[in-house]
Coordinates of C-alpha atoms in Angstrom, one line a residue:
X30 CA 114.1 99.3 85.0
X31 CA 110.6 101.0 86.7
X32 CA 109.1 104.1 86.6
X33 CA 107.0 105.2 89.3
X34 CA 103.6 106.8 87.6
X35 CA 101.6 107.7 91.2
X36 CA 99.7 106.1 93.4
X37 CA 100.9 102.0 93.3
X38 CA 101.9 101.8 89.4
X39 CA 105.0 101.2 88.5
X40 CA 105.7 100.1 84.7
X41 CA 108.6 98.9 82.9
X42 CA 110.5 101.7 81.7
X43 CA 111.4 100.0 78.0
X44 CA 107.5 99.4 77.4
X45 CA 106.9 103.4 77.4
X46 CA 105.7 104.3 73.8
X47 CA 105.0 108.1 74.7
X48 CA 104.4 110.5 77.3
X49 CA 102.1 113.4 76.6
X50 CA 101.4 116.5 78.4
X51 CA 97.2 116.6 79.4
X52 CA 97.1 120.2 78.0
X53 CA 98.6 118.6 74.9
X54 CA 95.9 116.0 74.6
X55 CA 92.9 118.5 75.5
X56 CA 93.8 120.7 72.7
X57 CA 94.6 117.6 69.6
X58 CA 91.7 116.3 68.6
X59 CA 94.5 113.7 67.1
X60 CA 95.6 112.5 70.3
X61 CA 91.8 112.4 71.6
X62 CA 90.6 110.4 68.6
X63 CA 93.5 107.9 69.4
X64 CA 92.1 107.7 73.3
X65 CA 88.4 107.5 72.3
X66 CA 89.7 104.5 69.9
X67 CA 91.0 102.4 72.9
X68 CA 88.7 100.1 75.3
X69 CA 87.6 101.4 78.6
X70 CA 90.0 98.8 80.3
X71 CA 92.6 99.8 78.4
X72 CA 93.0 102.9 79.8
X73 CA 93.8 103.1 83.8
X74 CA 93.2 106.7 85.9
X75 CA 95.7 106.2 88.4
X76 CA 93.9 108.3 91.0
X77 CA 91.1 110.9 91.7
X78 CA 93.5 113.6 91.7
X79 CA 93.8 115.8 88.3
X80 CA 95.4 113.7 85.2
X81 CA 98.7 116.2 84.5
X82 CA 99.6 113.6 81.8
X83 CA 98.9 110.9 79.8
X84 CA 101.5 107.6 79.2
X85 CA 100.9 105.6 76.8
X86 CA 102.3 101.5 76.9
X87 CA 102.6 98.9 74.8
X88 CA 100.4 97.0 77.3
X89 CA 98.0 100.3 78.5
X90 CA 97.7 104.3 78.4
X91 CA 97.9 105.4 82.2
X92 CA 96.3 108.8 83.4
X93 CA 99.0 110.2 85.7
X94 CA 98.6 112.8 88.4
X95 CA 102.3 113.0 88.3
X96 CA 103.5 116.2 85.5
X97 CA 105.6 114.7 82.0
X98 CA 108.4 116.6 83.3
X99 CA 108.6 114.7 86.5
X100 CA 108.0 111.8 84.5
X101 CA 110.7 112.1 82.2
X102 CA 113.4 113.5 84.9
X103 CA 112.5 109.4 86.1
X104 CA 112.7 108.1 82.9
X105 CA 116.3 109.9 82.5
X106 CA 117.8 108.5 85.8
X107 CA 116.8 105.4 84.4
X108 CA 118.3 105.7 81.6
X109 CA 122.2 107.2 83.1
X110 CA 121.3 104.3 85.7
X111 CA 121.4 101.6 82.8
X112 CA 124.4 103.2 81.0
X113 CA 126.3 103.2 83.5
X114 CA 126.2 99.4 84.7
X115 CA 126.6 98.5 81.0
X116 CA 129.7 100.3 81.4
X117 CA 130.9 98.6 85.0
X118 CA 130.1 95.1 83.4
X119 CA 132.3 96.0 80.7
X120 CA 135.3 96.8 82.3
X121 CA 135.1 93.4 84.9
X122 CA 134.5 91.4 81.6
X123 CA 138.5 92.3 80.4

């Protein structure tokens, strides 16, 4: 399945690694040394509005306007979403 991030990017739910809070990153110098570490194209600002968090890809780390909350609210309909048609394809299997 897709999560929407803002603006046009949509990933693939399964290649989420991480989502982190900006406050979060702004105060570990951890989680800044990792960001600093990546290549400029690896990282993608998905708009001019204020990054609220930071998802991080096996692919890419996205700067998100959209809050890790939001985020993960998608990420759990996603996830009830898939359980549940693994469920419907069980039962018309028998």
């Amino acid at each position: 399945m897709f999560i929407h991030l803002g603006g046009d990017t949509v990933i693939r739910s399964k290649d989420v690694i991480t989502i982190v809070d900006q406050d979060t990153h702004d105060s570990s110098s951890i989680t800044q040394q990792f960001l600093s570490s990546r290549k400029e194209e690896d990282v993608e600002r998905i708009s001019a509005e204020q990054t609220k968090s930071v998802v991080v890809t096996t692919e890419k780390i996205y700067l998100s306007p959209i809050s890790t909350l939001t985020l993960k609210r998608r990420a759990q309909a996603i996830s009830e979403y898939d359980d549940y048609t693994e469920d419907q394809e069980d039962t018309t299997q028998t």
